[in-house]
JSON list of C-alpha atoms in Angstrom, two decimals:
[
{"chain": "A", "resi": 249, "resn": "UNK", "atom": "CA", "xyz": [55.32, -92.93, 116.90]},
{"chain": "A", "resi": 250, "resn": "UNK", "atom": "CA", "xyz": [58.06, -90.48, 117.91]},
{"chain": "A", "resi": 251, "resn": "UNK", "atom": "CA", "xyz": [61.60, -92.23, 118.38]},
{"chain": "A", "resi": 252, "resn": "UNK", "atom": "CA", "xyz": [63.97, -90.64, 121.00]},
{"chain": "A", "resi": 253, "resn": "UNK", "atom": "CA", "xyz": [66.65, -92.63, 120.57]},
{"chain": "A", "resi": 254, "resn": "UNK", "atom": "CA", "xyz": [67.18, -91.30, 117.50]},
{"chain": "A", "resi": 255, "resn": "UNK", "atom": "CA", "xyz": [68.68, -94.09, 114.93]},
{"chain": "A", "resi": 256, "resn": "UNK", "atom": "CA", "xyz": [69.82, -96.10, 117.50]},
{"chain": "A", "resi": 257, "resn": "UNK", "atom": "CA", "xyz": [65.92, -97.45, 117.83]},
{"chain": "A", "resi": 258, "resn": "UNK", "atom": "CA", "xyz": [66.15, -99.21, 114.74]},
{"chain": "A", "resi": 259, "resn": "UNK", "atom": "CA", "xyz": [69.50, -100.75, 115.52]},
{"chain": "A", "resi": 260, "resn": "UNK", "atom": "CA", "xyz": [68.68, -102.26, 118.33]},
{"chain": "A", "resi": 261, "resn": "UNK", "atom": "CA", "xyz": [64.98, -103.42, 117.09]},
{"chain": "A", "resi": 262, "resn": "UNK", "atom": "CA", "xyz": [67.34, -105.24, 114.39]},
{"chain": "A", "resi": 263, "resn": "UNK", "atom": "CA", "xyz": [69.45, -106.71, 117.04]},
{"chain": "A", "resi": 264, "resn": "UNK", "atom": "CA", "xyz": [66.94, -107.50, 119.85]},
{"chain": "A", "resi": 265, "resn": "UNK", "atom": "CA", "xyz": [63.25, -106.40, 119.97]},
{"chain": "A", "resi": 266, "resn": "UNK", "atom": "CA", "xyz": [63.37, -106.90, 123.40]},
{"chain": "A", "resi": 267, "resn": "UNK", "atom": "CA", "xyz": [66.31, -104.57, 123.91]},
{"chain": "A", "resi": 268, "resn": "UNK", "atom": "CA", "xyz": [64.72, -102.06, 122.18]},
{"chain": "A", "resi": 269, "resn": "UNK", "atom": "CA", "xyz": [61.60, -102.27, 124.07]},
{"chain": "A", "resi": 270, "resn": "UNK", "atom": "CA", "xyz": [63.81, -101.93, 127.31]},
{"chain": "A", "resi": 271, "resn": "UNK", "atom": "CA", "xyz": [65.60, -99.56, 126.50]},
{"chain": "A", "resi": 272, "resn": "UNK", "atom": "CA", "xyz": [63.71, -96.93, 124.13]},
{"chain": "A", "resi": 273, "resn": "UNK", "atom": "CA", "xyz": [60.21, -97.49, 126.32]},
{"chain": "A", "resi": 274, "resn": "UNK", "atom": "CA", "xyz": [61.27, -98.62, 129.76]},
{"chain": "A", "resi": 275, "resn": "UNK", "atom": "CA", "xyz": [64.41, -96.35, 129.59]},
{"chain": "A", "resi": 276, "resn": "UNK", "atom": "CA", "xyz": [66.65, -99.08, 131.01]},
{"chain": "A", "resi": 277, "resn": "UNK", "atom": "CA", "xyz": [70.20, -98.18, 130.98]},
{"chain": "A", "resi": 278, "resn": "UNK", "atom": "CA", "xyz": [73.51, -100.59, 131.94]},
{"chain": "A", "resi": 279, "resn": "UNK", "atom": "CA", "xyz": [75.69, -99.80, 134.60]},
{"chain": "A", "resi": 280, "resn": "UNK", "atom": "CA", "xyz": [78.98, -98.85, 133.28]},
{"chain": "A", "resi": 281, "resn": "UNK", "atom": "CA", "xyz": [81.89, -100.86, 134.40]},
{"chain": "A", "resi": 282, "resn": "UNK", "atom": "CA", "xyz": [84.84, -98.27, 135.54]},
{"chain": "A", "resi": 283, "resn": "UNK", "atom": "CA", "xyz": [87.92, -98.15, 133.79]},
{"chain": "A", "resi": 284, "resn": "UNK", "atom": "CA", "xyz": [91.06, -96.61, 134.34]},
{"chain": "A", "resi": 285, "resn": "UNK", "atom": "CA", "xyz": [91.37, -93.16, 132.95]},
{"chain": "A", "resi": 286, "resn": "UNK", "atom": "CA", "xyz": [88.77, -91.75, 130.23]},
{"chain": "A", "resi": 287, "resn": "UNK", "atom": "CA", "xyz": [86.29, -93.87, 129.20]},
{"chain": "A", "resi": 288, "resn": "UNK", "atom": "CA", "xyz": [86.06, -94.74, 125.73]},
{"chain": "A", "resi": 289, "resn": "UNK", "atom": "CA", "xyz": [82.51, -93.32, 124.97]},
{"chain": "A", "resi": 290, "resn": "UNK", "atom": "CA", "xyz": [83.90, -89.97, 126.49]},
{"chain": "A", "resi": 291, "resn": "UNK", "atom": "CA", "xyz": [87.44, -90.53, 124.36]},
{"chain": "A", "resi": 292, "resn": "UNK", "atom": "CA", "xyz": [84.76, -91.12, 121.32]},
{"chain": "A", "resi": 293, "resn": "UNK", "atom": "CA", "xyz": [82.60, -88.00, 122.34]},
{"chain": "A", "resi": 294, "resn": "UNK", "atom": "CA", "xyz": [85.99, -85.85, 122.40]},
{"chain": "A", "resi": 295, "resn": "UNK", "atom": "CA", "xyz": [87.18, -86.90, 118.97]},
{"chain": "A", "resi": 296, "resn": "UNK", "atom": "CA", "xyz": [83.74, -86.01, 117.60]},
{"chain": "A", "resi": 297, "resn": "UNK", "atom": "CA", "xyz": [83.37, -81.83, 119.26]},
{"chain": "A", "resi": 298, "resn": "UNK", "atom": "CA", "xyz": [87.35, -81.67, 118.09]},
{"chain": "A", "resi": 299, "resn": "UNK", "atom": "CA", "xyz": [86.23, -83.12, 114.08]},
{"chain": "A", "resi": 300, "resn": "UNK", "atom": "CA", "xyz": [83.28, -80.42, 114.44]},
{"chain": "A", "resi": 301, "resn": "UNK", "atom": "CA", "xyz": [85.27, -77.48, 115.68]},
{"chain": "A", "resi": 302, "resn": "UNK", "atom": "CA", "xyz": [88.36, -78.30, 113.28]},
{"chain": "A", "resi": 303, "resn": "UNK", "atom": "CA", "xyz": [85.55, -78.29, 110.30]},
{"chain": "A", "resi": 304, "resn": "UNK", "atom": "CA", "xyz": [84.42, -75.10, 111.54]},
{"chain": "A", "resi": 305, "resn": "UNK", "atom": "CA", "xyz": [87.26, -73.80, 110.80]},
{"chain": "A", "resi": 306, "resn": "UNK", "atom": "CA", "xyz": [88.31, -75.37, 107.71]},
{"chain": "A", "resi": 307, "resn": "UNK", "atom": "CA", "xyz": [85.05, -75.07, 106.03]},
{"chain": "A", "resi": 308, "resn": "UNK", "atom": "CA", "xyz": [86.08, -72.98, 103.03]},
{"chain": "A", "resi": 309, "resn": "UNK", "atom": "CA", "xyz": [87.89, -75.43, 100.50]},
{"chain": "A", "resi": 310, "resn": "UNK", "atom": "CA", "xyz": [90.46, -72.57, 99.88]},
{"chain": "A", "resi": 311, "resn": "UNK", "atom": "CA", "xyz": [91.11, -71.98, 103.62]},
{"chain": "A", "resi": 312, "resn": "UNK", "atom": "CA", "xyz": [92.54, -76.21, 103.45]},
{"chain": "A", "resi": 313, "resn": "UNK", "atom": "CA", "xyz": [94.32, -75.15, 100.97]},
{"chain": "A", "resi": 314, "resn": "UNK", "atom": "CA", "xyz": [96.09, -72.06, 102.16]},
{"chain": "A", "resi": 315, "resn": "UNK", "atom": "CA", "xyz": [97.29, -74.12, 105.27]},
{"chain": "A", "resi": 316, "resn": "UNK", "atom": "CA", "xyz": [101.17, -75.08, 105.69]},
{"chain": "A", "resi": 317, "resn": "UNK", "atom": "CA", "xyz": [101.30, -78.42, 107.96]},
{"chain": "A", "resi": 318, "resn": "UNK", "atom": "CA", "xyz": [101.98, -76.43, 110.74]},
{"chain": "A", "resi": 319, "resn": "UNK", "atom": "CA", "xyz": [99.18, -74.55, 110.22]},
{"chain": "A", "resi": 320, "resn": "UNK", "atom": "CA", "xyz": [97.28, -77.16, 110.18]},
{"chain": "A", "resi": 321, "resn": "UNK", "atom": "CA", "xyz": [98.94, -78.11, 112.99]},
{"chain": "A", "resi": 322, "resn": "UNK", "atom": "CA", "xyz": [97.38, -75.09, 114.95]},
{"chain": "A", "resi": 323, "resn": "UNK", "atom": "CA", "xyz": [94.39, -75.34, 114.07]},
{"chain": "A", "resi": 324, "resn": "UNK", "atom": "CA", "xyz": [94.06, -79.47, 115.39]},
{"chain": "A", "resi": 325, "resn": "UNK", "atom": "CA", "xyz": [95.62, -78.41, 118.58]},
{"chain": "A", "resi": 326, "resn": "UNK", "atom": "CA", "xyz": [93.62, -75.44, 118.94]},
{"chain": "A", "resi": 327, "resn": "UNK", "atom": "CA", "xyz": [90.74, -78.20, 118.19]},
{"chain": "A", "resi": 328, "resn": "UNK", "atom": "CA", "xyz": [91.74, -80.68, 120.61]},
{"chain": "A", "resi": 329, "resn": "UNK", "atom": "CA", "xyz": [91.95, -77.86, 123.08]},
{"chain": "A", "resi": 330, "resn": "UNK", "atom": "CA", "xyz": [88.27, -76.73, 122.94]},
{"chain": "A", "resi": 331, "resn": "UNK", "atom": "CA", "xyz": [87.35, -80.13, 123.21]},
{"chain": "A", "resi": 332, "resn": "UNK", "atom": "CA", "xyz": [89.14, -80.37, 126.23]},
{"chain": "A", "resi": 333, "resn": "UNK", "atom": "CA", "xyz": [88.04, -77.11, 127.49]},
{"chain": "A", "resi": 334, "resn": "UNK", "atom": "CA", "xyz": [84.04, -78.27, 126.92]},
{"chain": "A", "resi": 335, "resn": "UNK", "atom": "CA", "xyz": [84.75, -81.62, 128.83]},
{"chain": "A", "resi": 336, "resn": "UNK", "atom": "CA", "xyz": [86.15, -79.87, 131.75]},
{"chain": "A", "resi": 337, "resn": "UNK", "atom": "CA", "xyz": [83.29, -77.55, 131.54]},
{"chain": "A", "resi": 338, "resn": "UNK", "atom": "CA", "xyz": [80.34, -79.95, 131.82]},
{"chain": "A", "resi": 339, "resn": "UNK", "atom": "CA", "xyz": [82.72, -82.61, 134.29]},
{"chain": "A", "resi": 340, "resn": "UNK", "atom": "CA", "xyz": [84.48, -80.15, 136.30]},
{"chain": "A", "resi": 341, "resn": "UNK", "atom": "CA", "xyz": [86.07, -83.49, 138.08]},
{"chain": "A", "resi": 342, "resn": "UNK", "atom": "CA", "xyz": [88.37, -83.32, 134.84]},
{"chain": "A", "resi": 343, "resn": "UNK", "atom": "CA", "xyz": [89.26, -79.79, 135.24]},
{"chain": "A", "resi": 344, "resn": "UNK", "atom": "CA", "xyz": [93.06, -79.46, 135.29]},
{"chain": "A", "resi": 345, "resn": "UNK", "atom": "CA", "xyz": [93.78, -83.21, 135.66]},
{"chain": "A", "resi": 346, "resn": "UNK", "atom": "CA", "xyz": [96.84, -84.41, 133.99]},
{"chain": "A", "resi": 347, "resn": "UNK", "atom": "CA", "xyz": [94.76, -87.13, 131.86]},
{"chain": "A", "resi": 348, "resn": "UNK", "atom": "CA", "xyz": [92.91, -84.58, 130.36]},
{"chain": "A", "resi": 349, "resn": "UNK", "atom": "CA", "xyz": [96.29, -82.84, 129.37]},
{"chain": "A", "resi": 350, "resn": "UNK", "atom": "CA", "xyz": [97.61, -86.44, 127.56]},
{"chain": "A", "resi": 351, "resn": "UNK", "atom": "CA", "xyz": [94.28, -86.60, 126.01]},
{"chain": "A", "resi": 352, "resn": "UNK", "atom": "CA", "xyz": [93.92, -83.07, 124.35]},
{"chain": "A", "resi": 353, "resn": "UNK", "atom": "CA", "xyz": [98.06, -83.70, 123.16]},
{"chain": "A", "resi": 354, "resn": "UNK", "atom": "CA", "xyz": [96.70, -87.13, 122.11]},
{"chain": "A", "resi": 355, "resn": "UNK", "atom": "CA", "xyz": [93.80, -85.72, 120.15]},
{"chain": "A", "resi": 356, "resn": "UNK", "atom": "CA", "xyz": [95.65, -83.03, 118.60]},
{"chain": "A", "resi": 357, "resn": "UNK", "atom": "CA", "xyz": [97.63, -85.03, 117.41]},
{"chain": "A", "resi": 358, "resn": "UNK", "atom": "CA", "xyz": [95.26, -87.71, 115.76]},
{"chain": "A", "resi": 359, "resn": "UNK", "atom": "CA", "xyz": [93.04, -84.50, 114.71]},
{"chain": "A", "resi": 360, "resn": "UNK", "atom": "CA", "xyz": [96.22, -83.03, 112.81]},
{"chain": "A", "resi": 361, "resn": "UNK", "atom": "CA", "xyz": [96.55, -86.83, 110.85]},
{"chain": "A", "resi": 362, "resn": "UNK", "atom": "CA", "xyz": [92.96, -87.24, 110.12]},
{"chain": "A", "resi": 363, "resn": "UNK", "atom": "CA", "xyz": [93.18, -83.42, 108.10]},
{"chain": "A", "resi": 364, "resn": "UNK", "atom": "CA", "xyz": [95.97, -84.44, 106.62]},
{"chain": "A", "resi": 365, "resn": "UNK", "atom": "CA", "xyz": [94.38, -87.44, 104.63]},
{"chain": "A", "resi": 366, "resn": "UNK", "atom": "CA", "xyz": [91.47, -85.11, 104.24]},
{"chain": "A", "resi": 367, "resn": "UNK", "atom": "CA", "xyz": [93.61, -82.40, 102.54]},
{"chain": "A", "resi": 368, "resn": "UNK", "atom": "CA", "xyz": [94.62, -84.53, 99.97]},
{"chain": "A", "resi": 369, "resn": "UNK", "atom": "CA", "xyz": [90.99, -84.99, 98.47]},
{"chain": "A", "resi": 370, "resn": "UNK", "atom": "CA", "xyz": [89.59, -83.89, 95.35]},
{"chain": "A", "resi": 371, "resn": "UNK", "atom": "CA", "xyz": [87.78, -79.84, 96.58]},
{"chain": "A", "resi": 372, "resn": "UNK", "atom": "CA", "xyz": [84.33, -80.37, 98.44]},
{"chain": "A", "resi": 373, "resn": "UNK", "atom": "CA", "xyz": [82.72, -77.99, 101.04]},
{"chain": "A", "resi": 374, "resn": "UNK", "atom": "CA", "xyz": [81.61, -79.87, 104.70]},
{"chain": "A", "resi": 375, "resn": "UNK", "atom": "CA", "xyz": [77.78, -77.95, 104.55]},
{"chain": "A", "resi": 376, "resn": "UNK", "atom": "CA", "xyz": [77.01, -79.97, 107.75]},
{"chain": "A", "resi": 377, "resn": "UNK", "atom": "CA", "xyz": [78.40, -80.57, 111.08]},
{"chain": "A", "resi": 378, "resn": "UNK", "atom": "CA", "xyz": [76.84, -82.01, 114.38]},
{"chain": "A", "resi": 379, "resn": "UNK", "atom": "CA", "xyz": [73.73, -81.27, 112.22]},
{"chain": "A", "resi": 380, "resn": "UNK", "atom": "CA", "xyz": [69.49, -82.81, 113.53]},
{"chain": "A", "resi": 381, "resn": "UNK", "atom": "CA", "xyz": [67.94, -84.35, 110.47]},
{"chain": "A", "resi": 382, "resn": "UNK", "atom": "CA", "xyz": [64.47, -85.48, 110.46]},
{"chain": "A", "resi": 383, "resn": "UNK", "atom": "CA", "xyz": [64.20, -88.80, 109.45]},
{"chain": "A", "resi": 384, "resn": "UNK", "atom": "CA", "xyz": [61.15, -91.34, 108.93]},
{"chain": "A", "resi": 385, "resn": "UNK", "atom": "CA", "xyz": [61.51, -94.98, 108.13]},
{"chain": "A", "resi": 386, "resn": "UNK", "atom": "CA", "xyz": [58.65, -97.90, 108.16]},
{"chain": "A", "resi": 387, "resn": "UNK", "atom": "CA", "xyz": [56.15, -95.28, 109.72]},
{"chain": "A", "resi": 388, "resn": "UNK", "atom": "CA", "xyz": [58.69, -94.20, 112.59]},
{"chain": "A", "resi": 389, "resn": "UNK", "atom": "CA", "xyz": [59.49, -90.65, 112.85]},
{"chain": "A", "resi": 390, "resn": "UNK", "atom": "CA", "xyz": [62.91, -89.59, 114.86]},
{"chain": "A", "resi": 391, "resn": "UNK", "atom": "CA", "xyz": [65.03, -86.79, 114.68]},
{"chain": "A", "resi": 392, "resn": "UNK", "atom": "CA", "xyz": [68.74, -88.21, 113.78]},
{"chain": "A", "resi": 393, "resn": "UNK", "atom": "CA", "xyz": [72.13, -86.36, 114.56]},
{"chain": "A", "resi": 394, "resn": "UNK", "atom": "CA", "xyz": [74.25, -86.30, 111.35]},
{"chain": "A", "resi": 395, "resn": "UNK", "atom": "CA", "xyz": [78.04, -86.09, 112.20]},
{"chain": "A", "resi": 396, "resn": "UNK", "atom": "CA", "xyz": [79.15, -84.84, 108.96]},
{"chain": "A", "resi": 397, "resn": "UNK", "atom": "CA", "xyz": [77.84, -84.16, 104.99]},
{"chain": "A", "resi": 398, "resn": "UNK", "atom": "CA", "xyz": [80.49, -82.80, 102.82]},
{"chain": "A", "resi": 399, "resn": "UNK", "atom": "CA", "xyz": [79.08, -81.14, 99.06]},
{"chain": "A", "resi": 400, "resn": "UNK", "atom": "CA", "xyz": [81.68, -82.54, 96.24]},
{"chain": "A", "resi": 401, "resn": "UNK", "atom": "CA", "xyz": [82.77, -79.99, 93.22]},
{"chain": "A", "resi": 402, "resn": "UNK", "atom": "CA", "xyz": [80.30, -82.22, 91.12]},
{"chain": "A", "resi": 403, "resn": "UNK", "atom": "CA", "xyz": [77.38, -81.60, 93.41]},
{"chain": "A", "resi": 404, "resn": "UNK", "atom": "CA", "xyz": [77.05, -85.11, 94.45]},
{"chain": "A", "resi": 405, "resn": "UNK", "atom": "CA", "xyz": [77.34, -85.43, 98.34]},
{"chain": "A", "resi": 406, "resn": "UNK", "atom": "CA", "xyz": [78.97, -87.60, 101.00]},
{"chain": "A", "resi": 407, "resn": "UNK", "atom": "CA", "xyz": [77.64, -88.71, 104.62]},
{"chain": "A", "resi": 408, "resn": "UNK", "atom": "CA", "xyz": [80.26, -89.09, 107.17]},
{"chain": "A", "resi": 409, "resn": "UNK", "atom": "CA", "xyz": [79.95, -90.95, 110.32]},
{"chain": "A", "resi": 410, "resn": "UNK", "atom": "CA", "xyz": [83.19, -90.22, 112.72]},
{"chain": "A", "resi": 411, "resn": "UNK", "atom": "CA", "xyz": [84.30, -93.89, 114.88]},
{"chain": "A", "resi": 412, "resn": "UNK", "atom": "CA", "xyz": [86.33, -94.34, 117.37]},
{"chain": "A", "resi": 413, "resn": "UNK", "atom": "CA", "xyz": [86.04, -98.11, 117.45]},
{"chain": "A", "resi": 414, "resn": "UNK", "atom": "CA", "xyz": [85.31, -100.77, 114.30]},
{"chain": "A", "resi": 415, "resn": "UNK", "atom": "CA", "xyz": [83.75, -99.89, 111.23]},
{"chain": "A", "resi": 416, "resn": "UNK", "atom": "CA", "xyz": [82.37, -102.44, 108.62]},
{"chain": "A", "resi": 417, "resn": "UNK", "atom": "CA", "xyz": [80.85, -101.74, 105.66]},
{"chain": "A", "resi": 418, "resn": "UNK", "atom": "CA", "xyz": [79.18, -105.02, 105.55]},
{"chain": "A", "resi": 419, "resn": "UNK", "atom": "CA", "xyz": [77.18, -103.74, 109.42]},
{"chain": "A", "resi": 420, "resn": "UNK", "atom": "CA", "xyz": [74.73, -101.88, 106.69]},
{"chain": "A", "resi": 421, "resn": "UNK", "atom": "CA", "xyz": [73.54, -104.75, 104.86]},
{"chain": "A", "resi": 422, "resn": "UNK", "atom": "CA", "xyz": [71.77, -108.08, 104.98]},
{"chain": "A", "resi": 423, "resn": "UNK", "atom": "CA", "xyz": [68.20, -108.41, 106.17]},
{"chain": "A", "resi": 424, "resn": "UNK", "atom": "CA", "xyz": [68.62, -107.05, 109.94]},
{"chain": "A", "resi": 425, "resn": "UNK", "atom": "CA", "xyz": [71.37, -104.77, 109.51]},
{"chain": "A", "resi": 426, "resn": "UNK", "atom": "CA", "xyz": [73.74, -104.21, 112.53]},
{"chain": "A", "resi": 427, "resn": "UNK", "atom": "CA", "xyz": [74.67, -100.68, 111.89]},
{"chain": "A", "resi": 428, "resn": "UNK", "atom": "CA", "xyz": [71.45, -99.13, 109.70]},
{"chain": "A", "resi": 429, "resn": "UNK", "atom": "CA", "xyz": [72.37, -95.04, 110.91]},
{"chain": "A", "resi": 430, "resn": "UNK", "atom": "CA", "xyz": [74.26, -94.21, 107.17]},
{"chain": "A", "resi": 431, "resn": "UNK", "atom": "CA", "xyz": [71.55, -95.98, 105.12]},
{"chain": "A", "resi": 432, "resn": "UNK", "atom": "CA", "xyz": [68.95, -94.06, 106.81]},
{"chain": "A", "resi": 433, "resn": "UNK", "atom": "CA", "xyz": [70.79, -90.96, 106.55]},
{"chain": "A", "resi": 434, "resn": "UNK", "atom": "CA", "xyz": [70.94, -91.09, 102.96]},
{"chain": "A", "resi": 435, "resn": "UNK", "atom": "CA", "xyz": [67.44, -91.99, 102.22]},
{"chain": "A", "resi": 436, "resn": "UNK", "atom": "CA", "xyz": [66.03, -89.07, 104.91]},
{"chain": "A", "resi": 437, "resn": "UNK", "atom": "CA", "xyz": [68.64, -86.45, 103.34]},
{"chain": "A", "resi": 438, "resn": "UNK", "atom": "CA", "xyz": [66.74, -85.88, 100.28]},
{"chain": "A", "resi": 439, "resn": "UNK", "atom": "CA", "xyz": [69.93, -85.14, 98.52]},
{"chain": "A", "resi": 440, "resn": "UNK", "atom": "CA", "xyz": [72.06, -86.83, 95.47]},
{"chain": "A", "resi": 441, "resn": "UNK", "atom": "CA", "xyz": [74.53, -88.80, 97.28]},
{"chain": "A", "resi": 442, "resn": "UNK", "atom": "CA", "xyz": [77.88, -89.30, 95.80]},
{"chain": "A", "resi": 443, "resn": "UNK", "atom": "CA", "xyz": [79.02, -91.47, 98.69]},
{"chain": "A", "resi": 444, "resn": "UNK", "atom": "CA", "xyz": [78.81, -92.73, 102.05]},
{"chain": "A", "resi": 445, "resn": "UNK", "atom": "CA", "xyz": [81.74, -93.51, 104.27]},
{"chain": "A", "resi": 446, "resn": "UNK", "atom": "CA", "xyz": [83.26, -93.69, 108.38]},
{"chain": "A", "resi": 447, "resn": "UNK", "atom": "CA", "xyz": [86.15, -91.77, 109.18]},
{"chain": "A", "resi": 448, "resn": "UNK", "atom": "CA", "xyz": [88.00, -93.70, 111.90]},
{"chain": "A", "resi": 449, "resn": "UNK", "atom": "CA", "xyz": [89.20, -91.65, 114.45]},
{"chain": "A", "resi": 450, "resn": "UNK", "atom": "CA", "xyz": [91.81, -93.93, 116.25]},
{"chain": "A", "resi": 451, "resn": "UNK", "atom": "CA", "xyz": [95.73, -94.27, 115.99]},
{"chain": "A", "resi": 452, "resn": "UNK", "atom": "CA", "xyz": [95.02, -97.67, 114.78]},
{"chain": "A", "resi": 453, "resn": "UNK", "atom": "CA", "xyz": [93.10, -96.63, 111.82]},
{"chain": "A", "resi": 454, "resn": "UNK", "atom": "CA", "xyz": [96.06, -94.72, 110.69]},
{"chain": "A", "resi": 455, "resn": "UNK", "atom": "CA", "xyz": [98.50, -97.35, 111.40]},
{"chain": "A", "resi": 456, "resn": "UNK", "atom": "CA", "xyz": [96.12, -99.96, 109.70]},
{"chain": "A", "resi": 457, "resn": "UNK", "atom": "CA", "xyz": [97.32, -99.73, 105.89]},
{"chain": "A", "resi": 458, "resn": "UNK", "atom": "CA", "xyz": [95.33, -100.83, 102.35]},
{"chain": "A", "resi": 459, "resn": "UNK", "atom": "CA", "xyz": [96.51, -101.51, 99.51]},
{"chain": "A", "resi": 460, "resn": "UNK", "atom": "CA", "xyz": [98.99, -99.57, 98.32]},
{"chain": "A", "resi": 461, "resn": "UNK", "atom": "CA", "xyz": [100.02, -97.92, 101.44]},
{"chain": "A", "resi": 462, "resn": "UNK", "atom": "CA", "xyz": [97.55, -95.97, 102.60]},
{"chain": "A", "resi": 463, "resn": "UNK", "atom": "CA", "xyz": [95.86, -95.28, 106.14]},
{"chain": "A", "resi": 464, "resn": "UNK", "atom": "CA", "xyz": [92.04, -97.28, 105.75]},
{"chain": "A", "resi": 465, "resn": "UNK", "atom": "CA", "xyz": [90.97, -93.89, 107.71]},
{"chain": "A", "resi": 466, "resn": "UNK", "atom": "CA", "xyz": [87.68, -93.77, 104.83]},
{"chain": "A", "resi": 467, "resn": "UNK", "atom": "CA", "xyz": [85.76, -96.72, 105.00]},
{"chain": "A", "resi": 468, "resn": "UNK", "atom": "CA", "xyz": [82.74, -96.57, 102.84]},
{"chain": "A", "resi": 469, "resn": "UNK", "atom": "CA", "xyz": [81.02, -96.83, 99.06]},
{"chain": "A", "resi": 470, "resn": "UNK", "atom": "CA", "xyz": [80.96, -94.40, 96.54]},
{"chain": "A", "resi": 471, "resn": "UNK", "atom": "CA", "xyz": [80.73, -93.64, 93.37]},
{"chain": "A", "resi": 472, "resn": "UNK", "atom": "CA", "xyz": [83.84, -92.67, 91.84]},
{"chain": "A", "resi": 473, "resn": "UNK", "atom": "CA", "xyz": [87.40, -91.56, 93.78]},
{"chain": "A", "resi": 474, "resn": "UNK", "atom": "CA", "xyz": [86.01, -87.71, 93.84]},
{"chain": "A", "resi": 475, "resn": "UNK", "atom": "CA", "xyz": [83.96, -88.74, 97.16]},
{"chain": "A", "resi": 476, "resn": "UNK", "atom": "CA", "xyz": [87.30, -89.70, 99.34]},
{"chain": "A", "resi": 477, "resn": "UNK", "atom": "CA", "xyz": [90.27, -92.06, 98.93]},
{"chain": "A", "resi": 478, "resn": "UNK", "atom": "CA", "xyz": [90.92, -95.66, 98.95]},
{"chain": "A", "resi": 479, "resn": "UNK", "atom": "CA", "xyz": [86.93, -96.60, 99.30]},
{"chain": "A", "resi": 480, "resn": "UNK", "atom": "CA", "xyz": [85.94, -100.16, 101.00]}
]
């Protein structure tokens, strides 16, 4: 059996069987209540194409490390700006709206923060962005969409999911897991995995400190403080 939904067929089989059923073989989809402004999904989607296209960029470990901040700076806003730029492309209703202008200075901004934590790691390589990965998983086959899979100095790796929203480590576990899309990454990647880990991608994450001061941007397990900082 061939799952379109990608891993989001095994979440919601966990949650509701009946969901599933509705939703990955009747196709049923919920209306979407309007909001002011952007909707969060599309706020989330942004976030994600400006992570991918900064990454792009910054692939090469030495290129990070060449960077001043504003640098840095330039290459987030220059980010946030394609991001923008593809939105306005596929919804032309967007196209020179002044929302989309706070949201690309918004983004930039949060892109330019996010690096910044990032810079500070031990030296790894991001080998995948945006990447398809073939996955199977009690006889299902689907074809999952892998945000992010940075290659540490060691040779271990680390599986990065970007959120915009919440993000528990405890969703993985238990015996109907709420949020099964990292576990099943790791066991389809066929790769040592050093850790495993959500980047939050939200103002609040940054503002939200650990112990000893820091933003709880990485929230994750891993193996050792090589795979990113202040692991949950």
């Amino acid at each position: 059996v061939g799952g379109r939904g990608g891993v989001s067929l095994f979440r919601d089989q966990a949650a509701c069987p009946f969901r599933a059923f509705a939703t990955h073989r009747l196709h049923a989809r919920p209306l979407e209540s309007p909001e002011p402004g952007l909707a969060a999904r599309l706020r989330g989607s942004l976030a994600h194409v400006a992570m991918e296209r900064a990454w792009a960029e910054l692939k090469p470990h030495a290129a990070r490390c060449e960077l001043d901040p504003a640098g840095l700076r330039q290459v987030a806003e220059r980010a946030a700006g394609e991001a923008a730029a593809d939105l306005a492309r596929r919804q032309p209703q967007w196209r020179g709206t002044s929302l989309l202008d706070l949201e690309r200075e918004r983004l930039g901004a949060l892109v330019f923060d996010v690096l910044g934590l990032e810079r500070a790691r031990a030296p790894f390589e991001v080998v995948a962005r945006e990447a398809r990965l073939p996955a199977r998983f009690g006889g299902v086959e689907i074809e999952a969409r892998l945000d992010r899979m940075d290659r540490l100095a060691s040779g271990g790796h680390v599986v990065i999911d970007y959120k915009s929203g919440k993000a528990a480590v405890g969703a993985w576990f238990g015996e109907r897991p709420e949020e099964p899309q990292l576990p099943i990454y790791c066991a389809s990647a066929g790769l040592p995995i050093a850790g495993v880990a959500f980047v939050r991608l939200s103002r609040r994450a940054l503002n939200d400190l650990a112990a000893g001061g820091a933003p709880r941007v990485f929230v994750g397990l891993a193996q050792g403080e090589e795979a990113f900082p202040k692991a949950a």
